[in-house]
Short mmCIF file of C-alpha atoms in Angstrom, two decimals:
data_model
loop_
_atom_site.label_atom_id
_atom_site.label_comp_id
_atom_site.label_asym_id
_atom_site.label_seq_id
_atom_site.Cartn_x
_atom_site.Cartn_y
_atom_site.Cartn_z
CA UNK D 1 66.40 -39.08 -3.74
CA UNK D 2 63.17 -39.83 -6.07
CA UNK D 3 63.50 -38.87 -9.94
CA UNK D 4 59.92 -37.52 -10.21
CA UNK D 5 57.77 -36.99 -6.96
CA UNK D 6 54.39 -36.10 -6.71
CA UNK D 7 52.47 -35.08 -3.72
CA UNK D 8 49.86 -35.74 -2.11
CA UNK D 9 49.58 -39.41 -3.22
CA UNK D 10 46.05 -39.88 -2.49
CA UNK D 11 43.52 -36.66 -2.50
CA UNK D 12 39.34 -36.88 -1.92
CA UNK D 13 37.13 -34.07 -2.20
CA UNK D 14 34.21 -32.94 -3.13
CA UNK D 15 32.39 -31.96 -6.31
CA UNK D 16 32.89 -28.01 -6.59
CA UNK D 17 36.36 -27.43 -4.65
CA UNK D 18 39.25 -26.66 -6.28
CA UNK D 19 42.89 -28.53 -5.38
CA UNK D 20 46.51 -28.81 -6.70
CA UNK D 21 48.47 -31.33 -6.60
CA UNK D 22 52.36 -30.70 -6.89
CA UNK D 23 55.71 -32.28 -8.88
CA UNK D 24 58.96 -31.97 -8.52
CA UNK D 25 61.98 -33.82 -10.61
CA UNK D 26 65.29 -33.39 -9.61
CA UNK D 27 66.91 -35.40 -12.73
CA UNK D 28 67.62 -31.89 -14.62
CA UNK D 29 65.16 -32.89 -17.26
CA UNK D 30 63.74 -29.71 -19.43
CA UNK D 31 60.36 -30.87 -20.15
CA UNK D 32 57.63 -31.87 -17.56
CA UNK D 33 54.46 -33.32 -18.18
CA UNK D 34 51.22 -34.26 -16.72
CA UNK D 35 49.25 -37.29 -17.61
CA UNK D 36 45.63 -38.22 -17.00
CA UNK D 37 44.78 -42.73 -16.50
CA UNK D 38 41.21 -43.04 -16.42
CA UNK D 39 39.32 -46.10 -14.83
CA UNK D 40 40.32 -48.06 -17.67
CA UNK D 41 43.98 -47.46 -17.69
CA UNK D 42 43.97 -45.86 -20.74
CA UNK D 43 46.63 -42.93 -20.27
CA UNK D 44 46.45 -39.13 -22.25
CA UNK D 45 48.51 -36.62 -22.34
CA UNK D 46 47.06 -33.02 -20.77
CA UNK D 47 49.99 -30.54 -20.53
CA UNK D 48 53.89 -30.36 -21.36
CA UNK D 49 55.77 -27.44 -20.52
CA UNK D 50 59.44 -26.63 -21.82
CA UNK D 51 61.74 -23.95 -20.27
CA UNK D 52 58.59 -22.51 -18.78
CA UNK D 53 56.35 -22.18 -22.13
CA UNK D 54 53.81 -24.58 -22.71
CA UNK D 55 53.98 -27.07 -25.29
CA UNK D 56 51.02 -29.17 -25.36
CA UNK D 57 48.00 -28.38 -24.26
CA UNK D 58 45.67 -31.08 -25.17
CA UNK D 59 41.67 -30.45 -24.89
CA UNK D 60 41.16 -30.55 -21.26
CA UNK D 61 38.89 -28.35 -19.24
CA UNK D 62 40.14 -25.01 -19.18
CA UNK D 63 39.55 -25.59 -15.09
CA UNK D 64 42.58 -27.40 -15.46
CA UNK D 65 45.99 -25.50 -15.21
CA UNK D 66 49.75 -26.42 -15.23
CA UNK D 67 51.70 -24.07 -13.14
CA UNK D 68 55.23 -24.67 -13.36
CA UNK D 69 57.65 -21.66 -11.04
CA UNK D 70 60.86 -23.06 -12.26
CA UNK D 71 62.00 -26.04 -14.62
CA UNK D 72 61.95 -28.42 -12.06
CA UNK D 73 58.59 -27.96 -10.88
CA UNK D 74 55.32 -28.49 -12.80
CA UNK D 75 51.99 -27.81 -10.25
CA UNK D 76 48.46 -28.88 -11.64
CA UNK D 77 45.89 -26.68 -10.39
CA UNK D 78 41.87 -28.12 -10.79
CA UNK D 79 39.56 -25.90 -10.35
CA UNK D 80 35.37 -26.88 -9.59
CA UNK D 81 36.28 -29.94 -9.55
CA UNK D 82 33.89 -32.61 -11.46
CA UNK D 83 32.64 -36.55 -10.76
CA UNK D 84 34.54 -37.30 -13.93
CA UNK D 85 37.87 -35.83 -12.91
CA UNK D 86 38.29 -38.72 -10.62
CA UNK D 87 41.45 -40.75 -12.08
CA UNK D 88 44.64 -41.00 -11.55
CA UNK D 89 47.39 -38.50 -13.02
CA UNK D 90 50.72 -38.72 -13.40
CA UNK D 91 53.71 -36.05 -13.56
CA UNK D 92 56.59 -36.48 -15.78
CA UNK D 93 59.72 -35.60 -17.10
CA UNK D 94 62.03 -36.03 -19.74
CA UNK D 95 65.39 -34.81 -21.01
CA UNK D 96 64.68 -35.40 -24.71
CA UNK D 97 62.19 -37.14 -26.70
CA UNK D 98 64.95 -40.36 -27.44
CA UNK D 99 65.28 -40.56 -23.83
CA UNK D 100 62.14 -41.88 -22.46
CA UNK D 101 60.32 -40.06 -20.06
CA UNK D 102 60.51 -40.56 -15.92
CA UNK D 103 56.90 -40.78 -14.12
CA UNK D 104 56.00 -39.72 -10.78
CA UNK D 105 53.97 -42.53 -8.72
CA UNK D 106 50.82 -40.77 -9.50
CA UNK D 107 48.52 -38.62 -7.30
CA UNK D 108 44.96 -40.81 -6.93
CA UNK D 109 41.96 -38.49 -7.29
CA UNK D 110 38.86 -39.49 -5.98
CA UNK D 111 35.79 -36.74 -6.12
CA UNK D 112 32.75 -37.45 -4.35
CA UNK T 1 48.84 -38.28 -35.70
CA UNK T 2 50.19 -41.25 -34.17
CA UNK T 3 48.29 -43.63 -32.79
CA UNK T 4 49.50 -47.22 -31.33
CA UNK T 5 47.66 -50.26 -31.09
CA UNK T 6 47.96 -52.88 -28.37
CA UNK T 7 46.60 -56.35 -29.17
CA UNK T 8 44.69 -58.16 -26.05
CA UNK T 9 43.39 -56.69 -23.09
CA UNK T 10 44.70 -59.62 -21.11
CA UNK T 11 46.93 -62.03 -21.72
CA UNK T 12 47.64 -65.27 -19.99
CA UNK T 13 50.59 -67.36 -19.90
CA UNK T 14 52.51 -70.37 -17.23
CA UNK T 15 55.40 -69.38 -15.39
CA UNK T 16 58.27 -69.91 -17.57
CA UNK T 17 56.82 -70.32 -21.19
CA UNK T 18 57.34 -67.22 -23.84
CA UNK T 19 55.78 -64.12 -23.19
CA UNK T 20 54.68 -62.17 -26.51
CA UNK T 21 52.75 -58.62 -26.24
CA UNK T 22 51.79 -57.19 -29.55
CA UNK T 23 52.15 -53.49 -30.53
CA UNK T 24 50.89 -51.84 -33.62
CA UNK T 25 51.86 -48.17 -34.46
CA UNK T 26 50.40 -45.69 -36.97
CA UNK T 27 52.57 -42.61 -37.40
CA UNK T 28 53.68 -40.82 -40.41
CA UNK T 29 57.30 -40.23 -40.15
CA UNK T 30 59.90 -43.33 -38.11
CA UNK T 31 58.71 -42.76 -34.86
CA UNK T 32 60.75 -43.26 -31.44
CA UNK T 33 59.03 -46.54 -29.38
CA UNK T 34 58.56 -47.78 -25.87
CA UNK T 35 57.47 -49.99 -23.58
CA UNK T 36 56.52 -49.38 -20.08
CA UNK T 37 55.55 -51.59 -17.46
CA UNK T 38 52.69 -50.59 -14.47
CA UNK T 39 52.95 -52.59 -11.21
CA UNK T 40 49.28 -52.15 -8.90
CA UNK T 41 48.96 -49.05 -7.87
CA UNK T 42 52.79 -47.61 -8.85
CA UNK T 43 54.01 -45.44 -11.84
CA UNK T 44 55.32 -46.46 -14.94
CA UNK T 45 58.82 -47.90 -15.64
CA UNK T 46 60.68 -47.89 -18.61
CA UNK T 47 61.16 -50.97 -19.99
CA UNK T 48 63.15 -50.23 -23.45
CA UNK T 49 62.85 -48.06 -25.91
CA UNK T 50 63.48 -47.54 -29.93
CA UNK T 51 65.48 -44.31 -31.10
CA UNK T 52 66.35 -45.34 -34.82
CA UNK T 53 69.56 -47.38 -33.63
CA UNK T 54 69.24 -51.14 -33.42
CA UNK T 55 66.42 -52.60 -34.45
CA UNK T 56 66.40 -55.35 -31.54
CA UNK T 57 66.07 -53.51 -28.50
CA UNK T 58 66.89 -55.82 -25.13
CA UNK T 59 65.58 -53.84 -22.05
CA UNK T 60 65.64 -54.59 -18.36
CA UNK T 61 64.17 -57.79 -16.49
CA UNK T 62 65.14 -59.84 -19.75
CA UNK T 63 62.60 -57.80 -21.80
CA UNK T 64 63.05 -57.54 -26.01
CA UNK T 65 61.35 -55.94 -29.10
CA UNK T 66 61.94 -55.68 -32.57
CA UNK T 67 61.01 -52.66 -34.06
CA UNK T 68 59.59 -53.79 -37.67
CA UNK T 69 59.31 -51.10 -39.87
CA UNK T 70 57.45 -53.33 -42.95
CA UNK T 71 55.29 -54.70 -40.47
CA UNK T 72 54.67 -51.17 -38.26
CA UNK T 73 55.31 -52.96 -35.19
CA UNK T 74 56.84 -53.52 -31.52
CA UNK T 75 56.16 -56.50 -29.79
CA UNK T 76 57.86 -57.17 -26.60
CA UNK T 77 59.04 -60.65 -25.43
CA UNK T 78 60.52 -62.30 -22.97
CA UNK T 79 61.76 -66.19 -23.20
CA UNK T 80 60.18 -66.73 -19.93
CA UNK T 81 58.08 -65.78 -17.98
CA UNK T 82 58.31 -65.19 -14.10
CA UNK T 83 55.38 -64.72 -11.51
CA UNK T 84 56.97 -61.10 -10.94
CA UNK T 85 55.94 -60.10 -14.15
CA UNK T 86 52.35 -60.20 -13.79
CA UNK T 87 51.40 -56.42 -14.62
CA UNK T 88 49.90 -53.88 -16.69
CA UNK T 89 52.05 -52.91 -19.99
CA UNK T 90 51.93 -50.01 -22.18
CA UNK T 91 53.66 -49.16 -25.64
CA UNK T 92 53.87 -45.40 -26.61
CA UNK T 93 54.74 -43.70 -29.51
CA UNK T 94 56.80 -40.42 -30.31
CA UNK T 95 57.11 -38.46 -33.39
CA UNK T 96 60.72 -37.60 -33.09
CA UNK T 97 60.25 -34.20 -35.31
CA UNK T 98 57.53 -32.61 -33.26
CA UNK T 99 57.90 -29.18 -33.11
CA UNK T 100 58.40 -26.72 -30.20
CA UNK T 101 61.47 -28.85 -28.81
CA UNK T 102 59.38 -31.16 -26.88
CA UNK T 103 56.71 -34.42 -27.41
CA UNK T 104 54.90 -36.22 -25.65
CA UNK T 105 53.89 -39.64 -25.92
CA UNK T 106 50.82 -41.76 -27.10
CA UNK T 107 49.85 -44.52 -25.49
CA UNK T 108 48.32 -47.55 -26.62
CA UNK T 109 44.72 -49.00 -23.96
CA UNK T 110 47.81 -51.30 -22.13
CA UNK T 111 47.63 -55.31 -21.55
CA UNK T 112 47.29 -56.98 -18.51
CA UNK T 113 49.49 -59.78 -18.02
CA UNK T 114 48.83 -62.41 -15.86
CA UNK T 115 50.74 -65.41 -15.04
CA UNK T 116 49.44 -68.49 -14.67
CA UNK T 117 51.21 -70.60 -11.86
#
């Protein structure tokens, strides 16, 4: 019964391919997010979305793309992928900006 | 914009003495405040949070911070410190009037605690 789950955990590809990797919450939170940790930790916020309409959409590559089919779902799609995409990035949720936000485990992306 | 500002990379302290992280915010209206915690290789955990209530916030694992609104800041304590807290922290901002009925947050570069035996 996890909050925020993100699959797959680990993913390594290579430069040029394109991947997804998926999040689910089952808390019944209205706004999902997705969260990019580089090397040095240092966390940033890439997408929100809110009853399906996007929110934030912070200056990332356009070849990345939140996808989210239903509130409780919030897919990142990378396409081409780069060397410097490599990092770690986190999905999550929250019911309302006093409430804190839930995080997924994160979803390790290594390109070679 | 909002921006927050964690003093120290690293800090070191001995199991069982006090256990001070510093936090700095810039925002332009109150914002909301929080502290998470990052074990290796795990997500991030909620350790309190500030929402314009008390100003003394006590969170899980015996964790505190005062917001300070003179001083524009959020440090987290904790009276003493146990080997299970050795991990990375974070304290993030919110602007609580954002528009389009949702936020996100801003984090400050973290701190690495490590506890000395």
């Amino acid at each position: 019964d996890t909050a925020v789950s993100q699959t797959p955990k680990y993913l390594v590809t290579q430069m040029g391919n394109d991947k997804s990797i998926k999040c689910e919450q089952n808390l019944g939170h209205d706004t999902m997010y997705w969260y990019k940790q580089d090397s040095k930790k240092f966390l940033k916020i890439m997408f929100s979305y809110n009853n399906k309409e996007l929110i934030i959409n912070e200056t990332v590559p356009n070849r990345f793309s939140p996808k989210s089919p239903d509130k409780a779902h919030l897919n990142l799609h990378i396409n081409s992928l780069e060397l410097g995409d490599s990092a770690v990035y986190f999905c999550a949720s929250s019911l309302s900006r006093g409430h804190g936000y839930t995080f997924g485990s994160g979803t390790r992306l290594t390109v070679v | 914009a909002q921006s927050v500002t964690q003093l120290g990379s690293h800090v070191s302290v001995s199991e069982g003495a006090l256990v001070l992280l510093r936090c700095n915010y810039s925002s332009s209206v109150p914002p909301y405040l929080f502290w998470y915690v990052q074990y290796p290789n795990q997500g991030l955990q909620l350790l309190l949070k500030y929402t314009s209530a008390a100003t003394l916030v006590k969170g899980i694992n015996g964790f505190e911070a005062e917001f300070k609104k003179s001083e524009t800041s959020f440090h987290l304590t904790k009276p003493s410190a146990h080997m299970s807290d050795a991990a990375e922290y974070f304290c993030a901002v919110s602007d609580p009037h954002s528009g389009g009925g949702a936020d996100g947050l801003t984090f400050g570069k973290g701190t690495h605690l490590i506890i000395q035996p």
